[in-house]
Short mmCIF file of C-alpha atoms and ligand atoms in Angstrom, two decimals:
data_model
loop_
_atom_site.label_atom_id
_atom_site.label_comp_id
_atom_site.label_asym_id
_atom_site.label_seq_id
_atom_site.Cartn_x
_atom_site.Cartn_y
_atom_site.Cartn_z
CA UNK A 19 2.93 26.09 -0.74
CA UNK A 20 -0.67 26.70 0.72
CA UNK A 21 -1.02 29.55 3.43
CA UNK A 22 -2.73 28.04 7.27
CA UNK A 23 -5.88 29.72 5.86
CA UNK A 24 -7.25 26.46 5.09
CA UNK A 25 -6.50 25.18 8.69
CA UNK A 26 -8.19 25.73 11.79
CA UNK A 27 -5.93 28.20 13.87
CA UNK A 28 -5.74 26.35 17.61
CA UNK A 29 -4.65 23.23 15.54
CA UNK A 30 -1.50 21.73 17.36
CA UNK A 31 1.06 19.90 14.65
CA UNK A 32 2.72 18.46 17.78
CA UNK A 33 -0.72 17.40 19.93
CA UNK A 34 -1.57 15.78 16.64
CA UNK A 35 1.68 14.14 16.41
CA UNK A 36 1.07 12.73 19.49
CA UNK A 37 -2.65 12.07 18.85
CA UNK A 38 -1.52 9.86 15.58
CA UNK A 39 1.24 7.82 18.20
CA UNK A 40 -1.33 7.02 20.58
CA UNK A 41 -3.70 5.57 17.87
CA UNK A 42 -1.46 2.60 16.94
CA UNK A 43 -0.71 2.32 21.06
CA UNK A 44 -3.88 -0.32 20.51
CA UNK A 45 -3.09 -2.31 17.68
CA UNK A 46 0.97 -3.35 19.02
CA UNK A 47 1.67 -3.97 22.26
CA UNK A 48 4.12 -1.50 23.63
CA UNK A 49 4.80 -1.17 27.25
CA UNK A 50 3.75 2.63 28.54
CA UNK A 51 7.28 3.80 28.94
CA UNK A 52 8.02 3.38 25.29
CA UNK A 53 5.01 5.71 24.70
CA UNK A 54 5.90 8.24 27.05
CA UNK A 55 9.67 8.40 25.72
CA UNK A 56 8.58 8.72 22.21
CA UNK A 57 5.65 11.24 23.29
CA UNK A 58 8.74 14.09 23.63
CA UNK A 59 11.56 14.45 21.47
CA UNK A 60 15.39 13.54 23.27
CA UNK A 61 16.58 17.25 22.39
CA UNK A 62 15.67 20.74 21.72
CA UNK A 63 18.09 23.17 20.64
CA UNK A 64 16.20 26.93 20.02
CA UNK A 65 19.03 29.69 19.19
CA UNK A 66 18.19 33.30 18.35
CA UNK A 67 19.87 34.29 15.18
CA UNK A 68 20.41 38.32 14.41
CA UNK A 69 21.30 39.60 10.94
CA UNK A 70 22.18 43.20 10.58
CA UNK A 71 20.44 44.65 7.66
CA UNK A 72 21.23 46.57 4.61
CA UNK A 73 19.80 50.04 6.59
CA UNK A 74 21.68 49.38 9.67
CA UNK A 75 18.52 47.56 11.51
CA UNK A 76 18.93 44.12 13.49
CA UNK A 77 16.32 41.77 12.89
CA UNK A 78 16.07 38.66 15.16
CA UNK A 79 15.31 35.24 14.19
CA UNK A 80 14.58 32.17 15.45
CA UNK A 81 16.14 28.92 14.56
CA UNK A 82 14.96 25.40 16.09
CA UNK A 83 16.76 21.92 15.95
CA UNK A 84 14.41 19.34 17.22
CA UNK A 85 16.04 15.61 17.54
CA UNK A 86 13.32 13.09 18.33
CA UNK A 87 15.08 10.13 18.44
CA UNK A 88 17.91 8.35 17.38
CA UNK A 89 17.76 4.45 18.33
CA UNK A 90 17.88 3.37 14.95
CA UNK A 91 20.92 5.77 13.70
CA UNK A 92 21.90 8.83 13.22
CA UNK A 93 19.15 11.99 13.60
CA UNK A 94 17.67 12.80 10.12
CA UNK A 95 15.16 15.81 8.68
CA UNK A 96 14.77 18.59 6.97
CA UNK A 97 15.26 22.51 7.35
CA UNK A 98 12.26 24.62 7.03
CA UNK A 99 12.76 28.09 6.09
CA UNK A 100 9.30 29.56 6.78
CA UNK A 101 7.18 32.44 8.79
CA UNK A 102 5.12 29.88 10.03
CA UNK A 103 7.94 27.80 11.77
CA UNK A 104 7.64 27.09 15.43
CA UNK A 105 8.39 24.42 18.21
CA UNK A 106 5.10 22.73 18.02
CA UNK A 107 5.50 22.18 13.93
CA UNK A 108 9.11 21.17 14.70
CA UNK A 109 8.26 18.91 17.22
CA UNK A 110 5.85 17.04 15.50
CA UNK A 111 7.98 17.54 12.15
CA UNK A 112 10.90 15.29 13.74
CA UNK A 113 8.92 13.00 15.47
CA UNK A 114 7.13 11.95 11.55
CA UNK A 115 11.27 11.59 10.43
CA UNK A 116 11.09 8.92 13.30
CA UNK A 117 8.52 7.22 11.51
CA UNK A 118 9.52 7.80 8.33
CA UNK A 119 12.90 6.41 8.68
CA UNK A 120 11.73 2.99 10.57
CA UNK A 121 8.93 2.67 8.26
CA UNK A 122 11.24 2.61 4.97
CA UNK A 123 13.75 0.91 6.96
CA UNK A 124 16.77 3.53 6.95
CA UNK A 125 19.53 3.47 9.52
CA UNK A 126 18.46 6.60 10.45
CA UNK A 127 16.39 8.57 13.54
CA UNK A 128 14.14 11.45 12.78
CA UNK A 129 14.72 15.33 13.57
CA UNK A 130 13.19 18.39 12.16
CA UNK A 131 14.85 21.87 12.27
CA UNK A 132 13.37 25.63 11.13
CA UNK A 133 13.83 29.04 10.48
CA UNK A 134 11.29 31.92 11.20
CA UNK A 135 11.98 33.57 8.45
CA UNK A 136 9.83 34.55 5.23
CA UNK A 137 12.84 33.20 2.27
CA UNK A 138 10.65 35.07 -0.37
CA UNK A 139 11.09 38.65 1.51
CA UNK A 140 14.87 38.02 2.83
CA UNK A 141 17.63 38.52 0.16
CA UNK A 142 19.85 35.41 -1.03
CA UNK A 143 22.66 37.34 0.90
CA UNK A 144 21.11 37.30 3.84
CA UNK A 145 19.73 33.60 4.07
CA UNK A 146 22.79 32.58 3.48
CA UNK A 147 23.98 34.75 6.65
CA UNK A 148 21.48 33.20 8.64
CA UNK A 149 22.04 29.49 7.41
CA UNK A 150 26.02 30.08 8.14
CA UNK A 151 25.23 31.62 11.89
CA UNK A 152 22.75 28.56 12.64
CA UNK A 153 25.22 26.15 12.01
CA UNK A 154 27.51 28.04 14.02
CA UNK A 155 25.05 27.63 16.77
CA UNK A 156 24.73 23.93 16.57
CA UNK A 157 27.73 22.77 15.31
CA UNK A 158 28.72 20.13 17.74
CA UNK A 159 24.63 19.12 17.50
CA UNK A 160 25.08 17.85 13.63
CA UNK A 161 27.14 15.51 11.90
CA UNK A 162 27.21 12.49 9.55
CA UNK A 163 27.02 10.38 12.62
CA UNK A 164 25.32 12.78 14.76
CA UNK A 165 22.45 14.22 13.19
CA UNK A 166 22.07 15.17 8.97
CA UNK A 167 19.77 17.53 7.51
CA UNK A 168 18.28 18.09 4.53
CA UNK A 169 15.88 20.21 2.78
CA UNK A 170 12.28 21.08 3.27
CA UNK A 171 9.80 24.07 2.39
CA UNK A 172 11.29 27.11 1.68
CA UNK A 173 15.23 25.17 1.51
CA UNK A 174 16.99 24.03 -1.45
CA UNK A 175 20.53 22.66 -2.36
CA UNK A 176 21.73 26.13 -2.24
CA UNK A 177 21.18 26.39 1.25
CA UNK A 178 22.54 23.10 1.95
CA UNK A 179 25.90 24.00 0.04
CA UNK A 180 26.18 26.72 2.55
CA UNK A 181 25.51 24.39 5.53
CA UNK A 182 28.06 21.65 4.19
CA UNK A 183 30.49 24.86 3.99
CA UNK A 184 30.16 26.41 6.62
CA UNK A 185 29.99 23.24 8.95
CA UNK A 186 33.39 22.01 6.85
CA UNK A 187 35.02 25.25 7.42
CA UNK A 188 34.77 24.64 11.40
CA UNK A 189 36.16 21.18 11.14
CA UNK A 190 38.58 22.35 8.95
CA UNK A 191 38.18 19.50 6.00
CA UNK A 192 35.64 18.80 3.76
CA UNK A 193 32.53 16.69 5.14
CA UNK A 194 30.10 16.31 2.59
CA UNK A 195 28.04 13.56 4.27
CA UNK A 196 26.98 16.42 7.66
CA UNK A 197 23.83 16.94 5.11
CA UNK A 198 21.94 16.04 2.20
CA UNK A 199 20.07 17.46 -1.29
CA UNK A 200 23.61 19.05 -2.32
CA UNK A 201 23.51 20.21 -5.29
CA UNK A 202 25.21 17.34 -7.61
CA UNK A 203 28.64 19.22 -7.69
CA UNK A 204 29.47 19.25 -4.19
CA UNK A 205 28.56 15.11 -3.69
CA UNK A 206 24.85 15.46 -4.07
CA UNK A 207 22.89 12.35 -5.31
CA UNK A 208 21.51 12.32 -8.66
CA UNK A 209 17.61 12.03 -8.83
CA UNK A 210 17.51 13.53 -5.08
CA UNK A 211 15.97 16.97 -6.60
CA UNK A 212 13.10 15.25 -7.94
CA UNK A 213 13.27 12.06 -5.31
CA UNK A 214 9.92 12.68 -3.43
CA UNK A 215 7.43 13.71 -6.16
CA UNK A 216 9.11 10.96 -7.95
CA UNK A 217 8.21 8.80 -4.64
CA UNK A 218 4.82 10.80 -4.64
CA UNK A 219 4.08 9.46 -7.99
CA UNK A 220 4.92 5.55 -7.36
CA UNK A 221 2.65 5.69 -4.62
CA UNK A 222 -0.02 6.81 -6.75
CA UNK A 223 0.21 4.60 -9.23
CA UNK A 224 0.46 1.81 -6.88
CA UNK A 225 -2.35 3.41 -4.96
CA UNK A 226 -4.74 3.58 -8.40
CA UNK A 227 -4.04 -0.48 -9.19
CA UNK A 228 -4.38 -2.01 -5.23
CA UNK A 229 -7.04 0.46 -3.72
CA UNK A 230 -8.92 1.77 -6.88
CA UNK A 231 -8.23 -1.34 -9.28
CA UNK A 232 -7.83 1.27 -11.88
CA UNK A 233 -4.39 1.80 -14.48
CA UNK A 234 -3.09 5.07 -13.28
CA UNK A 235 -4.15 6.31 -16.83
CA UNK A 236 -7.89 6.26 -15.93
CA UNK A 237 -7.35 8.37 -12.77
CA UNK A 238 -8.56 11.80 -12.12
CA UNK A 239 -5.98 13.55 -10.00
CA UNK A 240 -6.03 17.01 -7.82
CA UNK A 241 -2.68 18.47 -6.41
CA UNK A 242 -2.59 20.93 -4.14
CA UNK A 243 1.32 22.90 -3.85
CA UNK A 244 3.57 23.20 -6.35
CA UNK A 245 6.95 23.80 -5.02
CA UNK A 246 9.56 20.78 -5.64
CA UNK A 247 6.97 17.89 -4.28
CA UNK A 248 3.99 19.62 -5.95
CA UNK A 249 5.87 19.96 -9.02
CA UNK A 250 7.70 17.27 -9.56
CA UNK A 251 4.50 14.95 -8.43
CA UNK A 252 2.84 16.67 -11.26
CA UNK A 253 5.79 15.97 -13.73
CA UNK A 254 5.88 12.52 -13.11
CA UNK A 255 2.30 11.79 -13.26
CA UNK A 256 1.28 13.69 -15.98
CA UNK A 257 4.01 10.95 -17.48
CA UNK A 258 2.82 8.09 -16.72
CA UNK A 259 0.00 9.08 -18.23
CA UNK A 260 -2.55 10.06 -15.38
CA UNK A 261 -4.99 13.22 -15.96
CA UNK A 262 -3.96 15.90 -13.41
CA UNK A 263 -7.46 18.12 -13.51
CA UNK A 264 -6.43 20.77 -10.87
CA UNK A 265 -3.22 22.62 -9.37
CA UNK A 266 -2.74 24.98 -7.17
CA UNK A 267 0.03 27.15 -4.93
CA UNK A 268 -0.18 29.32 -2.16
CA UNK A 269 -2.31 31.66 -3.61
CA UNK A 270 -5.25 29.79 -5.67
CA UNK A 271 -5.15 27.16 -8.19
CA UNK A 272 -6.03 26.39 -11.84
CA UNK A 273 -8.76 24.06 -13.22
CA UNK A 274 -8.10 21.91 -16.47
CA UNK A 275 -10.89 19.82 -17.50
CA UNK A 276 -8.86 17.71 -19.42
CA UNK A 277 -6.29 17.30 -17.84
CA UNK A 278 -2.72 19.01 -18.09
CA UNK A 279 -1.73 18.45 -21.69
CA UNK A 280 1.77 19.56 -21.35
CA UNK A 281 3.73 19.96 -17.75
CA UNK A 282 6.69 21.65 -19.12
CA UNK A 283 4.86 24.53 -20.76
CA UNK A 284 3.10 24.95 -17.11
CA UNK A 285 6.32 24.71 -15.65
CA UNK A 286 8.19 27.01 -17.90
CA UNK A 287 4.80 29.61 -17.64
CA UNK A 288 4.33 28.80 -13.58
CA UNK A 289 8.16 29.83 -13.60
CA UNK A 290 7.14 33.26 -15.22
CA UNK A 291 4.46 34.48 -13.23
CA UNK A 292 4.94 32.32 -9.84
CA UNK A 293 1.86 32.45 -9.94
CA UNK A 294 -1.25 29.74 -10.50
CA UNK A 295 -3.93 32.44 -10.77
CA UNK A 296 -1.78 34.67 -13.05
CA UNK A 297 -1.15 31.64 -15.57
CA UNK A 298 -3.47 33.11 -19.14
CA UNK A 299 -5.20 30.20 -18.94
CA UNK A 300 -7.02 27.17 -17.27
CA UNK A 301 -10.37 28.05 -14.93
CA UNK A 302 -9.60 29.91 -11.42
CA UNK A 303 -10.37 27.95 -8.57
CA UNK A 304 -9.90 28.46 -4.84
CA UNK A 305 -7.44 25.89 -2.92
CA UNK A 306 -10.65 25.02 -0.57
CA UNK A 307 -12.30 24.29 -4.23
CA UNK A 308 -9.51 21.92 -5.37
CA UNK A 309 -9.80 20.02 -2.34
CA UNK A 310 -13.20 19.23 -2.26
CA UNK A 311 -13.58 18.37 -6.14
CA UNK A 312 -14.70 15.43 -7.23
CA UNK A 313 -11.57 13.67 -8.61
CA UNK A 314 -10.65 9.89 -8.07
CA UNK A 315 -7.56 11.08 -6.06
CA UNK A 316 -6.59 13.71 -3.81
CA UNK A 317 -3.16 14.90 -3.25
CA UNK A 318 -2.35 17.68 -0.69
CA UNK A 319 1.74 18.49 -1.21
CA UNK A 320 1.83 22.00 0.74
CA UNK A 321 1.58 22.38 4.57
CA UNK A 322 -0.10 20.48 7.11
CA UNK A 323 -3.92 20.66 8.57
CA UNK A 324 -4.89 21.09 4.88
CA UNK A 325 -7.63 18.39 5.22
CA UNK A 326 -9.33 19.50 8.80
CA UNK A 327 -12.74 18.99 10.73
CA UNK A 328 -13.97 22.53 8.21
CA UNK A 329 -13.68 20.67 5.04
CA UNK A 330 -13.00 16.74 5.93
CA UNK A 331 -17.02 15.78 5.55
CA UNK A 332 -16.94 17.26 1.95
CA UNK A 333 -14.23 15.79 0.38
CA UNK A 334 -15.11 13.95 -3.01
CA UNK A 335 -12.15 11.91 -3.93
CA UNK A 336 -11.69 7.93 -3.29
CA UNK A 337 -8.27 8.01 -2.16
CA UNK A 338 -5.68 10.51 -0.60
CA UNK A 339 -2.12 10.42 -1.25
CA UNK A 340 -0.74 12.74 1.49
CA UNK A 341 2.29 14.30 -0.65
CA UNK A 342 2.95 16.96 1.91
CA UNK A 343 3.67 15.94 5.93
CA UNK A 344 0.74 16.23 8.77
CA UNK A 345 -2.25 17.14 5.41
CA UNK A 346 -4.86 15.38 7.60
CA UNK A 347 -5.48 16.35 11.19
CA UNK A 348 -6.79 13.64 13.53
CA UNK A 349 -10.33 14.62 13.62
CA UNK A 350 -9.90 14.43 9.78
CA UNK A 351 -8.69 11.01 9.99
CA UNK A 352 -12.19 9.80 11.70
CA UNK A 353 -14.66 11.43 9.18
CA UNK A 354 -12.38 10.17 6.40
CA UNK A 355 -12.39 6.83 7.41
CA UNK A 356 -16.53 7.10 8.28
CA UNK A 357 -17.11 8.50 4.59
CA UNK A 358 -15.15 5.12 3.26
CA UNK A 359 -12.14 7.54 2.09
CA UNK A 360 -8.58 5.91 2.11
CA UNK A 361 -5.38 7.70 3.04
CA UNK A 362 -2.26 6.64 2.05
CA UNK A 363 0.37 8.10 4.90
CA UNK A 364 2.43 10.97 4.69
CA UNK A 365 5.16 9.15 6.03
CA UNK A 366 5.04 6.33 3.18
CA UNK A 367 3.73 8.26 0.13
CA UNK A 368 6.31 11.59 0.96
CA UNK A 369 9.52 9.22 2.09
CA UNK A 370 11.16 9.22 -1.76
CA UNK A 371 13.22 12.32 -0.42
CA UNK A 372 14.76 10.75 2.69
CA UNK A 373 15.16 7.59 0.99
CA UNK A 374 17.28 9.40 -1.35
CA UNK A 375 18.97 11.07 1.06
CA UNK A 376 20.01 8.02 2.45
CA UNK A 377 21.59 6.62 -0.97
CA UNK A 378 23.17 10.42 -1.29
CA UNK A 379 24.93 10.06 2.73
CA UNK A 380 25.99 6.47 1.80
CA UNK A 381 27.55 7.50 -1.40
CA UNK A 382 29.49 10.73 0.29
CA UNK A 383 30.81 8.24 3.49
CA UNK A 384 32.10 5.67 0.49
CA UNK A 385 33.77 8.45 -1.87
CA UNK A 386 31.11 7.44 -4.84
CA UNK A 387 29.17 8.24 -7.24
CA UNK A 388 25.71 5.91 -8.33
CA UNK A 389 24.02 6.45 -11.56
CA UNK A 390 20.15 7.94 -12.20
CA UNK A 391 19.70 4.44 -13.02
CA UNK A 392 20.82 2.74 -9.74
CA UNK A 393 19.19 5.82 -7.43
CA UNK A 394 15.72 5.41 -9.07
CA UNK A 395 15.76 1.30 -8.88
CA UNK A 396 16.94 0.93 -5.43
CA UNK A 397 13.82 4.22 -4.31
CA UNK A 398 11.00 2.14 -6.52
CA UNK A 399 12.30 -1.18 -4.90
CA UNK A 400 12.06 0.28 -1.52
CA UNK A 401 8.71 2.72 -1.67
CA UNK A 402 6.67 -0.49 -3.24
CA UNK A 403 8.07 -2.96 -0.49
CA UNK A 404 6.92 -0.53 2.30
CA UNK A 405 3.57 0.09 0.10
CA UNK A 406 2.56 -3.38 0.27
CA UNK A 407 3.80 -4.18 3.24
CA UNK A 408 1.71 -1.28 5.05
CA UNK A 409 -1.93 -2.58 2.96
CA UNK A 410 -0.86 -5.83 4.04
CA UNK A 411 -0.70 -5.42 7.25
CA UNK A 412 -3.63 -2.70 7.67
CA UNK A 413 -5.95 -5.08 5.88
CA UNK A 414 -4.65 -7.80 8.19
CA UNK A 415 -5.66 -5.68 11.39
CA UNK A 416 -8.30 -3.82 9.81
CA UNK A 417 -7.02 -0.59 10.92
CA UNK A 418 -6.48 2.87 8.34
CA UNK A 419 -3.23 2.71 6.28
CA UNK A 420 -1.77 5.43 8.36
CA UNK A 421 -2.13 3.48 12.08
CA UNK A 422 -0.88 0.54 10.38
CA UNK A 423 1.71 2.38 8.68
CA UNK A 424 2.50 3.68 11.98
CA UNK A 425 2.15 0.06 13.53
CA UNK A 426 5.00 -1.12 11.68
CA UNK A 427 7.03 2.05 12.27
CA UNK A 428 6.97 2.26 16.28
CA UNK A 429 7.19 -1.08 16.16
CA UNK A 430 10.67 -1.12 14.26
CA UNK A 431 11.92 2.14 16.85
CA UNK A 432 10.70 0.12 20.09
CA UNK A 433 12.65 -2.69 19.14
CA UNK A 434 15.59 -0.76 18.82
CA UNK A 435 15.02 1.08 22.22
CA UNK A 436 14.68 -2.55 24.10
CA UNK A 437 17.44 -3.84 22.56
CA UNK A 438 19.78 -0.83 23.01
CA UNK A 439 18.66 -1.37 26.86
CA UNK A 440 16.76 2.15 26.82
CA UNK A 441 14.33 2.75 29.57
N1 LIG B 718 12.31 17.27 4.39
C1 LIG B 718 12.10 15.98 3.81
C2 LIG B 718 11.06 15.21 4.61
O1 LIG B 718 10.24 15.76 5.27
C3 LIG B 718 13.38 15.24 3.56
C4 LIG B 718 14.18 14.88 4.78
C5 LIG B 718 15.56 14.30 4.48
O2 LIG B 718 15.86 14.05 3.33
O3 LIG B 718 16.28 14.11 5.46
O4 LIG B 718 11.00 14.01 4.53
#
C-alpha cells in the first residue's frame, strides 16, 4: 500500500532475490549447480493482454506468470494487480514462494504472477476482462497439480472467482482447487481472508516474548500498509492487546500516542475516506516518519525496498516483523544487523496466507469443509513450529533470522532436487 517513493529507484527485487540466496550459499553446503538452477526461475510465461475500452480505445497490458520451481509440489503464488508489476518483481516474487513453501513445509513450489495494471483506475468490468483473457493465455500453465494461484496486492477473492470460472469453463467442469482465497461460497477456506495478518500477528507476539522478553501487551508497534495484511495485522494486534502507535497507506499515515483505542471505528472511518491522512483525527505523519519512529517494533506490510540503504541507519525500533515480501533490501540487511536490529523474515512472519491456502486446496481436492476452529489451530501450530525452529537454528549458526530462515528453506528444496535426480 506504500508508493516506490520510499525506495531507491535502480533497486532490483530480482538481483536482491538472488543477493538473499547467495547469503545462506555459506552457512549449508550446496553444490554450485543447485545455486545456479535456483538463481533463475524454470519458466516464464509474459502474454500481452488488450481490453477494448468503453470509448472505443485498446489499451495493452501486460500479464507475467513466473514459475520458480516446483521440486517440492505443485507451483504456488499470488497475482499482483499493480502499475508497478514487472519481470524483475515477479521473478524475485516466485522465487520467495520457493522459500516460503519449504520453509513452512507445504507440498508446494513457489511462482509469482502480475498484472500492469492500476485496479484503482480500471473498472470492475474490465479487470474482470483482463483476469478472464489471462487465464485464457495460460491455461494449460495452471492447475491444481500444475501450478495454483492466489491473491496478492491489488487481488481479492473476487478476482479469484473469476479465475476459478473462467479456467472451469475451459475444462468444462468445476475445479475449485486451480486457485485459492475464493470467496467462502465457491470452496474458499474460512479464516483465509484474514490468514496472513492473522500469521503477521502470531509472529509478533512470539517475536515480543523470545527476542524482546516482553508480553506483547507492553509493545510499541508501527505498521506501515493497510490493505488486507496491514489491516488485518492491525486487527489482530490491537486484540491481543499490543499498542499500535502509528499506521499508514499509500499516501501518509496517522500518529496515535496511545495507541489505537478502537480498530473497528478506524476500519469503518479508513473505509470512508480510503484515506489515512483524511481520517479527522490522530497526528499526520509521513510513511518515511513512521518508519524511523522510535517504537519497540517495526512492521512494514506494503511493497518491497521499504527499509533501504536511505533510511536503514535511522531506524529506531528493536525488532522488524517484515509483514509485506522483499521490505528490507540487502544493503539494509547489513546496517540492520550492525545497529543490533533483528528481522524476522518475510517469508516466515507473511506465510499465514499460503499456509492457508494450502488447508483451502486440500479441502477443495477432498470435497470438505474445516471449521474457523480447525483452520486457525492447524496455521498457529505451524507458524510457531517454523518460528522456533528458524531462532533455533540462527542462534545455533549465529547467522540473521532471515539467512537462517533461508538455510532451512534451500535446504528443504535441494533435497528435493537431489532426490528427484535433478541436475
Ligand atoms: N500472495 C501471498 C504471498 O505472497 C499468498 C500466496 C498464496 O496463498 O499462494 O504469500
Amino acid at each position: 500500500m506504500s508508493s516506490r517513493s520510499n525506495a531507491i529507484k535502480e533497486e532490483n527485487p530480482y538481483e536482491n532475490a538472488i543477493a538473499q540466496l547467495a547469503s545462506v550459499m555459506q552457512v549449508i553446503d550446496v553444490p554450485l549447480d543447485y545455486y545456479e538452477m535456483l538463481k533463475v526461475p524454470k519458466r516464464e510465461i509474459v502474454v500481452y493482454l488488450h481490453l477494448k475500452r468503453s470509448d472505443g480505445t485498446v489499451s495493452s497490458f501486460m500479464g507475467y506468470r513466473v514459475q520458480h520451481n516446483n521440486a517440492r509440489g505443485p507451483y504456488k503464488g499470488g497475482l499482483r494487480y499493480s502499475s508497478l508489476v514487472d519481470i524483475n518483481e515477479v521473478r524475485a516474487l516466485a522465487m520467495l514462494m520457493t522459500w516460503k513453501t519449504a520453509l513452512v513445509d507445504i507440498p508446494f513450489g513457489g511462482a509469482k504472477g502480475g498484472i500492469n495494471v492500476d485496479p484503482s483506475s480500471t473498472s470492475g468490468d474490465e479487470l474482470e476482462v483482463l483476469t478472464r483473457k489471462f487465464v485464457d493465455e495460460i491455461t494449460y500453465n495452471i492447475g491444481p497439480e500444475i501450478d495454483v494461484p492466489a491473491p496478492d496486492v491489488g487481488t481479492n477473492p473476487q478476482v479469484m472467482a473469476w479465475i476459478m470460472n473462467e479456467y472451469s469453463r475451459l475444462k468444462g467442469y468445476n475445479v475449485p482447487a486451480v486457485v485459492t482465497g475464493k470467496p467462502v461460497e465457491l470452496g474458499g477456506s474460512l479464516g483465509r481472508l484474514e490468514a496472513t495478518g492473522r500469521g503477521v500477528s502470531i509472529i509478533a507476539r512470539e517475536a515480543a516474548k523470545a527476542v524482546l522478553k516482553k508480553d506483547i501487551k507492553d509493545v510499541t508497534v508501527a505498521v506501515q500498509g493497510f490493505g488486507n495484511v496491514g489491516s488485518y495485522t492491525v486487527k489482530f494486534l490491537t486484540e491481543m492487546g499490543a499498542k499500535v502507535v502509528a499506521v499508514s497507506d499509500v499516501y501518509g499515515g496517522k500518529l496515535f500516542k496511545n495507541g489505537i483505542d478502537s480498530f473497528e471505528r478506524l476500519y469503518k472511518d479508513y473505509s470512508a475516506t480510503k484515506s489515512m491522512k483524511r481520517l479527522p483525527y490522530g497526528e499526520d505523519i509521513s510513511n518515511e516518519e513512521l518508519l524511523t519512529m522510535d517504537v519497540d517494533m517495526l512492521i512494514p506490510a506494503a511493497i518491497e525496498n521499504q527499509i533501504n540503504e536511505n533510511n536503514a541507519n535511522k531506524i529506531s525500533a528493536e525488532v522488524i516483523v517484515e509483514a509485506a515480501n522483499a521490505p528490507t533490501t540487502p544493503m539494509a540487511d547489513k546496517i540492520l544487523e550492525k545497529n543490533g536490529i533483528k528481522v524476522l523474515p518475510d517469508i516466515l512472519v507473511n506465510s499465514g496466507g499460503v499456509i492457508v491456502s494450502y488447508f483451502e486446496w486440500v479441502q477443495n481436492l477432498e470435497r470438505e469443509q474445516w471449521t474457523l476452529e480447525e483452520v486457525n489451530t492447524k496455521l498457529e501450530q505451524k507458524l510457531t513450529k517454523a518460528f522456533y525452529d528458524i531462532l533455533q537454528f540462527s542462534e545455533s549458526k549465529n547467522v540473521p533470522y532471515r539467512v537462517g530462515a533461508l538455510a532451512l528453506a534451500v535446504e528443504r528444496v535441494v533435497n528435493a532436487m537431489k532426490l528427484l535426480g535433478w541436475r
